[in-house]
């Protein structure tokens, strides 16, 4: 259904700003500092037009303004508003602090002219940032301001105070109020609640979070990193999460920047202040590289004795074994070499996970490609009331996750309900509990997962089969630190009878990453079967193919629709099954298409829609290679039809057009009709789906004669090997 057209009122941005200020005043109250309170008081004293002008400037990326930039139709008194802003300290005249911003405000041709006016050699091919940097370094501000600075320009004040207020409201850096407009237009979904909670317990905690978040975003070069390193003793002291984590992240980023500048001594000093594992790792690597092997060894031993988490232990174990234990091959390489290997047809190359799913399906497993999707779904469903209910603790209506997940207080805040639900899971009541939660909240928007086709089947099958104690143990770990366990989980979950397995899939050239190994170890340690499998590719003579042809209302999905599908299943060069159906495209078939295909509106009037045949067709093609003459066209249309049903159509493809060009070069045309004439292939009722698919089977067999090893070749190889 089309979204209704919404028109925002002329002063919508002023209303949004006042809404934000009112919210912050009511929720944070006494937590606001003198600067914030003074800003709000002085802003409220401005008249309507002055408020509008200031908000307009605040919502734009520009740093330097002139009256021409603010000639908005809805503002009734531009000059009076500017006078008020100047009188109350909301705008000021330009000075040397704004030099770079003044240069950035100019167009690139103006910058080139400016440089040449002062006999500075620049190149037209330079990017604008390079021109700005060059002029900022080589053209003194005094010369610029005397000849090129316009007297009517000014800059808005209090940007940092405003940025801090927006940080309090959104819980992240925000440069403007655009989110409010998107909300009113229906583009961004929000969830209004009866009450909201302050994100921070003190002004100091809030300022620390803002400081670290701001510098993490703005730190882009070594000079800025060096300046931050010089003032590290003056950084605000973080009092709790998430500020503690942000501080460690900033320290690590500063250390990395110093490393790039070859300032290793200062980098080590910065890393020493950080509790982040990444900083510990860099410290060990740097010390070892500098020849301080014993100090590196001592740090590794300390990490092994009291690791911060699994990834730190894995790194320390691997590095210690390779550098001090005479182990030549690393832990990751050993693990990958010892993994199970699955051989699949080379046409699966590039989609190792799907190839593994098909291989496991032939072994009787039901396979889901869940990766990091399963556990957030289980977590979100099981603790739905605690996460999204009235006591959850949200900072504003734009929040999709409660603040307690971010500050790691979720477990302590809801200890009783969490313990009760986990006990039900341990006692085998998980299926009943989750089924009731799904029934109550099916399809509801939430900040942890998206509802998808098959979600309920997956969740209930897993919770019914998986070891209950292990499932409850991992979910409890997520309640204690959700963000630490949000990624790295294995690609596949397999279920067969009363067995559950997790499998991390690696194709050719893939490596095992540390956080993936950490999740495998975690799953194993609490009682799950968790493995790695390697996928290798070969030409499989036993592979099943389904040759497909579609007829359509035109050439462009999704506007055009499928009118007929013909499919022929082939193995060992023999037809082992056929499937075909006319399809009601739910739109009229153009006359020229009817002339081409012979399929009329009358013929499809009583035919099933694609939704009605989708399951049957999917079952027919399951596990097979998708083959078509110009496969991108046929596959694209079928995938488009499945997307309409919010389903994914996923199959490896073989295109007989490109394959015939490769194996049988030299033809003037590789159209189906021409190739059928060239190779004496029967083609009746061309442009009807099943007839075209049958003819394409013959082309597939021609391709496979070249592509697949022939019996004589296989025998010859065997003789050579035996000799």
XYZ file of C-alpha atoms in Angstrom:
723
model
C 0.000 0.000 0.000
C 1.349 3.432 -0.937
C 2.484 5.648 1.917
C 0.206 8.701 2.343
C 1.719 12.014 1.276
C 2.756 14.051 4.318
C 3.529 17.756 4.338
C 5.580 19.155 7.201
C 4.548 22.542 8.680
C 6.725 25.534 7.697
C 8.492 25.761 11.056
C 8.765 22.017 11.650
C 12.474 22.237 12.477
C 11.841 24.798 15.228
C 9.123 22.572 16.682
C 11.525 19.620 16.628
C 14.259 21.604 18.346
C 11.924 22.770 21.074
C 10.660 19.200 21.483
C 14.233 18.006 21.972
C 15.036 20.782 24.477
C 11.843 20.098 26.435
C 12.649 16.361 26.541
C 16.212 16.898 27.784
C 15.060 19.372 30.430
C 12.435 16.969 31.760
C 14.547 13.785 31.680
C 17.968 15.134 32.688
C 16.926 18.089 34.843
C 19.603 18.609 37.472
C 22.209 16.653 35.479
C 22.628 19.554 33.062
C 25.684 21.725 33.622
C 25.833 25.491 33.769
C 26.750 25.760 30.078
C 23.766 23.706 28.948
C 21.337 25.508 31.245
C 22.605 28.903 30.098
C 22.298 27.872 26.451
C 18.690 26.753 26.918
C 17.743 29.899 28.844
C 19.280 32.224 26.261
C 17.746 30.273 23.384
C 14.278 30.523 24.917
C 14.761 34.297 25.167
C 15.182 34.615 21.372
C 12.194 35.517 19.240
C 10.740 33.123 16.703
C 12.815 34.251 13.720
C 16.116 34.238 15.607
C 15.414 30.714 16.852
C 14.612 29.580 13.324
C 17.808 31.072 11.931
C 19.983 29.430 14.561
C 18.375 26.027 14.048
C 18.698 26.361 10.272
C 22.422 26.997 10.667
C 22.781 24.128 13.137
C 21.152 21.678 10.730
C 23.608 22.438 7.943
C 27.158 21.186 7.473
C 28.475 24.645 6.641
C 30.604 26.363 9.268
C 30.582 29.865 7.728
C 27.417 31.732 6.741
C 26.271 34.926 5.079
C 22.746 36.404 5.032
C 22.347 35.021 1.499
C 22.684 31.489 2.878
C 19.706 32.035 5.190
C 17.126 33.577 2.895
C 14.417 31.055 3.786
C 10.910 31.909 2.682
C 9.253 31.133 6.014
C 11.540 33.449 8.049
C 9.797 36.796 8.318
C 12.570 39.018 9.722
C 16.018 37.882 8.590
C 17.962 40.988 9.633
C 16.196 41.383 12.947
C 16.820 37.724 13.728
C 20.525 38.050 12.907
C 20.798 41.124 15.139
C 19.275 39.170 18.028
C 21.612 36.224 17.480
C 24.601 38.557 17.495
C 23.410 40.382 20.623
C 22.829 37.135 22.550
C 26.122 35.535 21.510
C 24.728 32.923 19.114
C 26.793 34.182 16.149
C 30.117 36.001 15.970
C 32.417 37.601 13.442
C 34.968 35.477 11.629
C 38.521 35.309 12.985
C 41.636 33.217 12.441
C 40.061 30.187 14.149
C 37.740 29.924 11.162
C 40.354 30.185 8.425
C 40.146 26.575 7.243
C 36.343 26.692 7.324
C 36.422 29.849 5.170
C 38.579 28.075 2.615
C 36.341 25.012 2.658
C 33.364 27.284 2.014
C 34.825 28.412 -1.313
C 34.294 26.561 -4.587
C 37.300 24.776 -6.070
C 37.735 27.229 -9.011
C 37.767 30.112 -6.498
C 40.505 28.402 -4.508
C 42.611 27.960 -7.641
C 42.151 31.644 -8.533
C 43.020 32.637 -4.972
C 46.270 30.685 -5.072
C 47.282 32.123 -8.421
C 46.492 35.675 -7.312
C 49.199 35.206 -4.689
C 51.611 33.484 -7.108
C 51.187 30.105 -5.393
C 51.704 27.170 -7.733
C 48.771 24.744 -7.643
C 47.373 22.227 -10.103
C 43.829 22.117 -11.406
C 43.844 18.339 -10.957
C 44.268 18.658 -7.188
C 41.272 17.705 -5.098
C 39.519 20.416 -3.144
C 40.737 19.080 0.255
C 44.318 19.168 -1.058
C 43.861 22.764 -2.249
C 42.408 23.782 1.101
C 45.287 22.173 2.974
C 47.867 23.791 0.699
C 46.385 27.285 1.053
C 45.943 26.908 4.784
C 49.674 26.151 5.105
C 51.083 28.601 2.561
C 48.750 31.614 2.533
C 48.763 33.556 5.814
C 45.364 34.352 7.268
C 46.177 38.070 7.421
C 46.645 38.229 3.653
C 43.474 36.209 3.057
C 41.333 38.296 5.419
C 42.560 41.614 4.020
C 41.677 40.842 0.439
C 39.151 38.032 0.274
C 37.191 37.810 3.514
C 33.675 39.144 3.083
C 32.554 41.479 5.861
C 29.011 40.080 6.102
C 30.100 36.535 6.956
C 29.757 35.041 10.432
C 29.874 31.712 12.271
C 27.366 30.178 14.697
C 28.451 29.715 18.296
C 27.736 27.002 20.919
C 28.120 24.129 18.458
C 29.781 21.933 21.081
C 27.043 22.629 23.636
C 24.400 21.819 21.068
C 26.303 18.686 20.040
C 26.360 17.566 23.681
C 22.594 18.081 24.028
C 22.012 16.015 20.888
C 24.320 13.353 22.322
C 22.212 13.224 25.479
C 19.067 12.834 23.400
C 20.205 10.296 20.789
C 22.939 8.524 22.745
C 25.319 9.029 19.826
C 26.831 11.861 17.822
C 24.318 13.693 15.667
C 24.951 16.792 13.594
C 21.334 17.819 13.086
C 17.654 17.175 13.764
C 16.908 15.306 10.544
C 15.735 12.221 12.426
C 12.697 14.121 13.710
C 11.639 15.082 10.191
C 12.088 11.518 8.971
C 9.959 10.348 11.881
C 7.143 12.765 11.003
C 7.324 11.708 7.356
C 6.988 8.066 8.355
C 10.410 7.125 6.989
C 11.903 6.288 10.388
C 9.924 4.134 12.796
C 9.882 5.058 16.477
C 8.189 3.594 19.496
C 6.745 6.118 21.938
C 6.856 5.060 25.597
C 5.258 6.315 28.769
C 8.572 7.063 30.458
C 12.197 7.483 29.466
C 15.392 7.245 31.467
C 18.527 9.347 31.470
C 21.381 7.571 29.716
C 23.897 8.711 32.306
C 23.921 8.872 36.083
C 26.056 12.001 36.300
C 27.109 14.988 34.237
C 30.740 13.837 34.437
C 29.855 10.445 32.996
C 27.925 12.085 30.154
C 30.747 14.501 29.357
C 33.264 11.652 29.334
C 31.141 9.643 26.910
C 30.741 12.668 24.642
C 34.468 13.438 24.717
C 35.509 9.927 23.719
C 32.785 9.485 21.114
C 33.595 12.854 19.527
C 37.316 12.180 19.277
C 36.825 8.642 17.996
C 34.926 10.087 15.053
C 37.196 13.064 14.412
C 40.583 11.363 14.786
C 41.839 11.095 11.216
C 45.562 11.858 11.117
C 48.782 11.554 13.035
C 48.894 15.215 14.041
C 45.540 14.928 15.806
C 46.678 11.700 17.467
C 49.872 13.343 18.710
C 47.880 16.253 20.133
C 45.559 13.862 21.960
C 48.512 11.878 23.280
C 50.021 15.079 24.673
C 46.875 15.745 26.714
C 46.069 12.172 27.733
C 46.414 13.013 31.444
C 43.690 15.621 31.031
C 41.143 13.298 29.437
C 37.927 12.986 31.457
C 37.852 10.023 33.798
C 35.281 7.432 32.689
C 33.139 6.158 35.535
C 31.191 3.292 33.955
C 30.299 1.562 30.708
C 30.093 2.528 27.918
C 32.559 5.352 28.588
C 35.200 2.873 29.820
C 35.046 0.979 26.543
C 35.066 4.190 24.514
C 38.182 5.383 26.341
C 39.992 2.113 25.606
C 38.945 2.335 21.946
C 40.266 5.905 21.665
C 43.546 4.980 23.332
C 43.958 2.115 20.880
C 43.174 4.323 17.894
C 45.676 6.963 19.064
C 48.283 4.242 19.535
C 47.682 2.958 16.004
C 48.106 6.457 14.577
C 51.367 6.910 16.466
C 52.592 3.570 15.136
C 51.962 4.767 11.587
C 54.148 7.783 12.379
C 56.879 5.373 13.580
C 56.590 6.830 17.098
C 56.716 3.387 18.696
C 57.749 4.532 22.163
C 54.741 6.818 22.549
C 52.461 4.195 20.995
C 53.541 1.695 23.649
C 52.931 4.257 26.385
C 49.396 4.885 25.073
C 48.648 1.173 24.672
C 49.731 0.635 28.295
C 46.836 2.838 29.471
C 44.220 0.815 27.564
C 42.415 -2.253 28.854
C 41.381 -3.216 25.318
C 42.619 -6.623 24.202
C 43.649 -5.128 20.843
C 46.064 -2.811 22.681
C 47.498 -5.719 24.648
C 48.048 -7.585 21.403
C 49.801 -4.664 19.743
C 52.020 -4.220 22.798
C 53.171 -7.851 22.654
C 53.803 -7.722 18.916
C 55.731 -4.451 19.143
C 57.853 -5.617 22.056
C 58.711 -8.850 20.278
C 59.547 -6.968 17.085
C 61.817 -4.596 19.005
C 63.777 -7.510 20.440
C 62.272 -7.342 23.935
C 61.301 -11.014 23.764
C 61.403 -11.637 27.504
C 59.091 -8.726 28.256
C 56.736 -9.900 25.499
C 56.856 -13.411 26.976
C 56.012 -12.117 30.446
C 53.016 -10.213 29.108
C 51.790 -13.307 27.249
C 52.068 -15.384 30.408
C 50.059 -12.758 32.283
C 47.390 -12.846 29.579
C 47.256 -16.639 29.753
C 46.864 -16.591 33.540
C 44.012 -14.063 33.554
C 42.660 -13.459 30.024
C 40.106 -10.689 29.614
C 38.086 -12.926 27.294
C 38.368 -15.872 24.918
C 39.971 -13.935 22.074
C 42.798 -12.751 24.319
C 43.454 -16.297 25.486
C 43.463 -17.609 21.903
C 45.912 -14.942 20.757
C 48.221 -15.465 23.715
C 48.186 -19.264 23.326
C 48.900 -19.117 19.603
C 51.619 -16.456 19.797
C 53.326 -18.084 22.781
C 53.357 -21.500 21.120
C 54.793 -20.170 17.858
C 57.407 -17.819 19.325
C 58.403 -19.542 22.541
C 57.194 -23.126 22.207
C 58.932 -24.134 18.960
C 55.589 -24.714 17.252
C 56.074 -23.863 13.577
C 52.429 -23.913 12.511
C 49.908 -21.576 14.110
C 46.758 -22.616 15.918
C 44.516 -21.295 13.117
C 46.408 -23.148 10.388
C 46.362 -26.378 12.378
C 42.650 -26.063 13.005
C 41.892 -25.457 9.340
C 44.082 -28.343 8.191
C 42.361 -30.778 10.546
C 38.846 -29.690 9.545
C 36.365 -31.886 7.714
C 36.515 -31.418 3.926
C 33.448 -31.387 1.690
C 33.862 -31.694 -2.083
C 31.277 -29.939 -4.263
C 30.887 -29.048 -7.911
C 32.952 -26.090 -9.080
C 29.783 -24.194 -9.971
C 29.278 -23.623 -6.236
C 32.469 -21.572 -6.153
C 31.812 -18.262 -4.425
C 29.003 -19.615 -2.258
C 30.710 -22.059 0.076
C 27.980 -21.865 2.731
C 25.226 -22.872 0.331
C 27.405 -25.662 -1.059
C 27.956 -27.012 2.448
C 24.236 -26.805 3.199
C 23.465 -28.955 0.168
C 26.152 -31.475 1.090
C 24.866 -31.778 4.648
C 21.291 -32.072 3.377
C 22.376 -35.183 1.440
C 23.610 -36.585 4.756
C 20.157 -36.121 6.277
C 20.773 -32.848 8.116
C 18.421 -29.887 7.983
C 20.737 -26.920 7.523
C 20.150 -23.220 8.224
C 22.571 -20.460 7.305
C 22.198 -18.495 10.536
C 25.690 -17.113 11.230
C 25.089 -14.300 13.769
C 21.328 -14.439 13.384
C 20.221 -17.310 15.617
C 21.343 -16.165 19.041
C 19.985 -12.582 18.867
C 16.631 -14.064 17.829
C 16.614 -16.492 20.771
C 17.776 -13.753 23.134
C 15.261 -11.207 21.860
C 12.332 -13.606 22.006
C 13.091 -15.149 25.388
C 13.598 -11.787 27.104
C 11.103 -9.768 25.055
C 9.278 -8.301 28.054
C 12.496 -7.297 29.798
C 14.023 -5.835 26.611
C 11.020 -3.983 25.221
C 8.523 -3.732 28.084
C 7.707 -0.770 30.279
C 10.657 -1.249 32.641
C 13.238 -1.760 29.879
C 14.831 1.693 30.142
C 15.012 3.562 26.834
C 16.735 6.912 26.382
C 14.358 8.288 23.733
C 11.750 7.147 21.239
C 14.487 6.729 18.624
C 16.212 4.004 20.657
C 15.612 0.471 19.417
C 17.543 -1.257 22.184
C 17.431 -0.575 25.920
C 20.298 1.315 27.488
C 20.908 -1.585 29.887
C 22.411 -3.667 27.043
C 24.890 -0.941 26.261
C 25.962 -0.271 29.837
C 25.981 -3.999 30.737
C 23.381 -3.700 33.507
C 20.685 -5.835 31.872
C 21.499 -8.964 33.891
C 21.580 -7.234 37.269
C 18.525 -5.148 36.478
C 16.324 -8.142 35.616
C 18.086 -10.894 37.562
C 14.856 -12.480 38.829
C 12.923 -12.799 35.549
C 16.089 -13.830 33.702
C 16.818 -16.623 36.160
C 13.222 -17.856 36.005
C 13.150 -18.012 32.204
C 16.532 -19.687 31.942
C 15.412 -22.290 34.466
C 12.418 -23.080 32.256
C 14.786 -23.561 29.315
C 16.976 -25.887 31.405
C 13.899 -27.869 32.456
C 12.855 -28.492 28.847
C 10.051 -25.922 28.746
C 11.763 -23.700 26.167
C 9.540 -24.693 23.239
C 6.331 -23.892 25.115
C 7.743 -20.604 26.406
C 9.072 -19.411 23.053
C 5.941 -20.474 21.173
C 3.797 -18.318 23.472
C 6.129 -15.328 23.051
C 6.114 -15.701 19.255
C 2.311 -15.856 19.239
C 2.119 -12.698 21.342
C 4.625 -10.617 19.373
C 4.823 -12.099 15.868
C 5.912 -9.459 13.339
C 6.492 -6.675 15.890
C 9.395 -4.348 15.135
C 12.287 -4.633 17.552
C 15.909 -3.598 17.747
C 17.500 -7.040 17.821
C 16.285 -9.048 14.837
C 14.056 -9.078 11.777
C 11.233 -11.530 11.400
C 11.873 -13.801 8.429
C 10.202 -16.696 6.689
C 11.023 -19.835 8.652
C 12.051 -18.055 11.857
C 9.517 -19.884 14.021
C 10.419 -23.264 12.517
C 14.130 -22.687 13.121
C 13.742 -21.373 16.666
C 11.393 -24.105 17.853
C 13.361 -26.901 16.154
C 16.594 -25.660 17.705
C 15.264 -25.140 21.215
C 13.565 -28.551 21.075
C 16.744 -30.370 19.992
C 19.694 -28.417 21.396
C 21.168 -29.316 24.793
C 19.062 -27.291 27.234
C 21.826 -26.550 29.725
C 24.206 -25.325 27.013
C 21.510 -23.132 25.445
C 20.650 -21.553 28.793
C 24.321 -21.008 29.636
C 25.016 -19.092 26.421
C 21.858 -17.001 26.759
C 22.903 -16.083 30.286
C 26.292 -14.943 28.998
C 24.438 -12.728 26.518
C 22.425 -11.146 29.339
C 25.685 -10.269 31.068
C 27.379 -8.725 28.007
C 25.250 -8.770 24.880
C 27.576 -6.773 22.642
C 30.559 -9.015 23.383
C 28.650 -11.931 21.819
C 26.987 -10.265 18.876
C 29.206 -11.721 16.139
C 31.627 -14.493 15.223
C 29.164 -17.392 15.460
C 29.470 -20.280 12.975
C 27.803 -20.031 9.573
C 25.493 -23.034 9.821
C 23.339 -24.756 12.388
C 22.483 -28.375 11.532
C 19.694 -30.477 13.018
C 19.159 -34.201 12.479
C 17.005 -36.238 14.802
C 18.184 -35.359 18.307
C 21.538 -33.952 17.095
C 22.539 -30.301 16.755
C 25.805 -29.086 15.223
C 27.307 -25.693 14.531
C 29.611 -25.491 11.516
C 31.931 -22.703 10.411
C 32.375 -22.995 6.627
C 35.618 -22.048 4.902
C 36.097 -21.955 1.154
C 39.378 -21.996 -0.721
C 41.674 -19.241 0.537
C 39.540 -18.467 3.603
C 41.169 -18.274 7.017
C 39.793 -18.760 10.518
C 39.463 -15.453 12.297
C 40.178 -15.120 15.970
C 36.658 -14.132 17.027
C 35.270 -17.093 15.046
C 37.600 -19.464 16.870
C 36.573 -17.844 20.161
C 32.907 -18.575 19.442
C 33.687 -22.157 18.435
C 35.572 -22.652 21.690
C 32.744 -21.049 23.666
C 30.132 -23.285 22.077
C 32.247 -26.377 22.692
C 33.031 -25.421 26.277
C 29.355 -25.194 27.247
C 28.348 -28.438 25.571
C 27.610 -27.873 21.884
C 29.160 -29.718 18.953
C 30.898 -27.028 16.907
C 33.238 -27.709 13.973
C 34.917 -26.222 10.941
C 34.434 -27.634 7.468
C 36.490 -26.837 4.388
C 34.793 -26.711 1.016
C 36.865 -27.806 -1.975
C 35.722 -27.624 -5.571
C 35.847 -30.167 -8.362
C 33.781 -31.080 -11.398
C 31.167 -33.480 -10.023
C 29.948 -36.036 -12.603
C 27.012 -36.919 -10.310
C 25.747 -33.350 -10.030
C 22.027 -32.770 -10.653
C 21.026 -29.884 -12.924
C 17.672 -28.238 -13.495
C 17.415 -26.520 -16.849
C 14.946 -23.627 -16.618
C 13.251 -21.340 -19.092
C 10.812 -18.568 -18.229
C 8.428 -16.546 -20.350
C 7.531 -13.075 -19.119
C 5.464 -9.968 -19.779
C 8.607 -8.018 -20.685
C 12.298 -7.723 -20.025
C 12.609 -5.821 -16.750
C 11.832 -7.311 -13.350
C 10.216 -6.467 -10.985
C 7.887 -4.382 -13.170
C 7.507 -7.283 -15.583
C 6.310 -10.663 -14.339
C 6.666 -14.351 -15.148
C 3.956 -15.960 -17.302
C 5.355 -19.482 -17.664
C 8.112 -21.677 -16.234
C 9.465 -24.847 -17.782
C 12.076 -26.914 -15.943
C 13.860 -30.167 -16.802
C 15.920 -32.090 -14.244
C 19.064 -33.765 -15.588
C 21.669 -36.118 -14.142
C 24.393 -38.019 -16.030
C 23.045 -36.445 -19.209
C 19.619 -38.060 -18.779
C 16.291 -36.368 -18.094
C 15.009 -37.534 -14.687
C 12.087 -35.137 -14.245
C 10.086 -32.279 -15.723
C 8.045 -29.459 -14.237
C 6.061 -26.714 -15.978
C 3.223 -24.312 -15.363
C 1.536 -21.294 -16.859
C 1.485 -18.487 -14.296
C -0.953 -15.644 -13.835
C 1.323 -12.560 -13.875
C -1.357 -10.406 -12.190
C -0.977 -7.858 -14.968
C -1.837 -7.726 -18.656
C 0.430 -9.340 -21.223
C 1.315 -6.867 -24.006
C 0.150 -7.797 -27.500
C 3.680 -7.991 -28.922
C 4.654 -10.460 -26.175
C 1.663 -12.638 -27.065
C 2.772 -12.557 -30.702
C 6.275 -13.667 -29.642
C 5.403 -16.397 -27.126
C 1.869 -17.373 -28.048
C 0.832 -16.867 -24.380
C -2.301 -14.736 -24.151
C -4.165 -13.092 -21.297
C -6.928 -15.659 -21.714
C -4.483 -18.537 -21.266
C -3.174 -17.270 -17.906
C -6.500 -15.991 -16.552
C -7.210 -19.213 -14.645
C -3.543 -20.121 -14.100
C -2.037 -20.128 -10.578
C -0.101 -17.101 -9.377
C 3.600 -17.454 -8.648
C 2.852 -17.487 -4.920
C 0.707 -20.575 -5.454
C 3.410 -22.548 -7.278
C 6.489 -21.218 -5.454
C 6.819 -24.071 -2.968
C 6.326 -26.735 -5.633
C 8.923 -25.186 -7.931
C 11.395 -24.643 -5.073
C 11.070 -28.303 -4.090
C 11.689 -29.431 -7.687
C 14.898 -27.424 -8.032
C 16.187 -27.993 -4.494
C 19.826 -29.070 -4.418
C 20.367 -28.622 -8.158
C 22.446 -26.334 -10.351
C 20.268 -23.711 -12.069
C 20.888 -23.871 -15.833
C 19.421 -21.562 -18.458
C 20.194 -20.072 -21.832
C 21.095 -16.545 -20.656
C 20.839 -17.574 -17.011
C 20.970 -14.021 -15.662
C 17.598 -13.307 -17.304
C 15.750 -16.416 -16.118
C 17.324 -16.507 -12.666
C 16.737 -12.765 -12.239
C 13.011 -13.080 -12.948
C 12.509 -16.050 -10.643
C 14.541 -14.383 -7.872
C 12.389 -11.262 -8.307
C 9.219 -13.302 -7.915
C 10.555 -14.881 -4.726
C 11.528 -11.455 -3.371
C 7.899 -10.405 -3.741
C 7.145 -13.225 -1.317
C 9.969 -12.039 0.975
C 11.902 -15.203 0.206
C 15.385 -15.762 -1.137
C 16.065 -17.765 -4.293
C 19.588 -19.101 -4.042
C 21.181 -21.531 -6.512
C 24.524 -21.759 -8.312
C 24.129 -21.085 -12.029
C 25.409 -22.331 -15.347
C 24.657 -20.196 -18.397
C 24.636 -22.173 -21.642
C 25.229 -18.994 -23.670
C 28.558 -18.210 -22.008
C 29.476 -21.906 -21.674
C 28.891 -22.540 -25.390
C 30.964 -19.480 -26.266
C 33.795 -20.859 -24.118
C 33.695 -24.470 -25.287
C 32.361 -24.038 -28.840
C 33.725 -20.740 -30.142
C 33.287 -19.303 -33.603
C 29.513 -19.143 -34.127
C 28.032 -15.949 -35.522
C 25.145 -16.153 -33.060
C 24.653 -17.964 -29.772
C 20.902 -17.554 -29.658
C 18.992 -20.711 -28.794
C 17.377 -21.118 -32.209
C 20.668 -20.674 -34.065
C 22.544 -23.171 -31.886
C 19.739 -25.689 -32.274
C 20.084 -25.416 -36.067
C 23.871 -25.729 -35.895
C 23.777 -28.866 -33.721
C 20.596 -30.443 -35.096
C 18.709 -30.056 -31.813
C 14.923 -30.342 -31.940
C 13.206 -27.052 -31.025
C 9.453 -26.978 -31.335
C 7.164 -24.108 -30.249
C 10.105 -21.785 -29.640
C 9.434 -19.252 -26.831
C 7.330 -21.681 -24.869
C 9.094 -22.454 -21.611
C 9.191 -26.246 -21.484
C 10.106 -26.575 -25.168
C 12.990 -24.141 -24.792
C 14.150 -25.858 -21.590
C 14.188 -29.264 -23.349
C 16.284 -27.834 -26.168
C 18.670 -26.238 -23.639
C 19.202 -29.675 -22.069
C 20.942 -30.703 -25.294
C 23.207 -27.641 -25.039
C 23.995 -28.525 -21.410
C 25.037 -31.993 -22.498
C 27.274 -30.507 -25.203
C 28.884 -28.267 -22.588
C 29.387 -31.119 -20.140
C 31.092 -33.221 -22.813
C 33.819 -30.582 -22.744
C 33.536 -29.654 -19.093
C 33.292 -33.049 -17.385
C 36.096 -35.622 -17.432
C 35.211 -38.344 -19.927
C 35.556 -42.045 -19.073
C 38.527 -42.488 -21.432
C 40.296 -39.533 -19.804
C 39.625 -40.943 -16.357
C 40.986 -44.349 -17.381
C 44.079 -42.753 -18.924
C 44.761 -40.871 -15.704
C 44.376 -44.091 -13.702
C 46.947 -45.854 -15.894
C 49.419 -43.008 -15.467
C 48.963 -43.068 -11.714
C 49.421 -46.860 -11.510
C 52.578 -46.641 -13.606
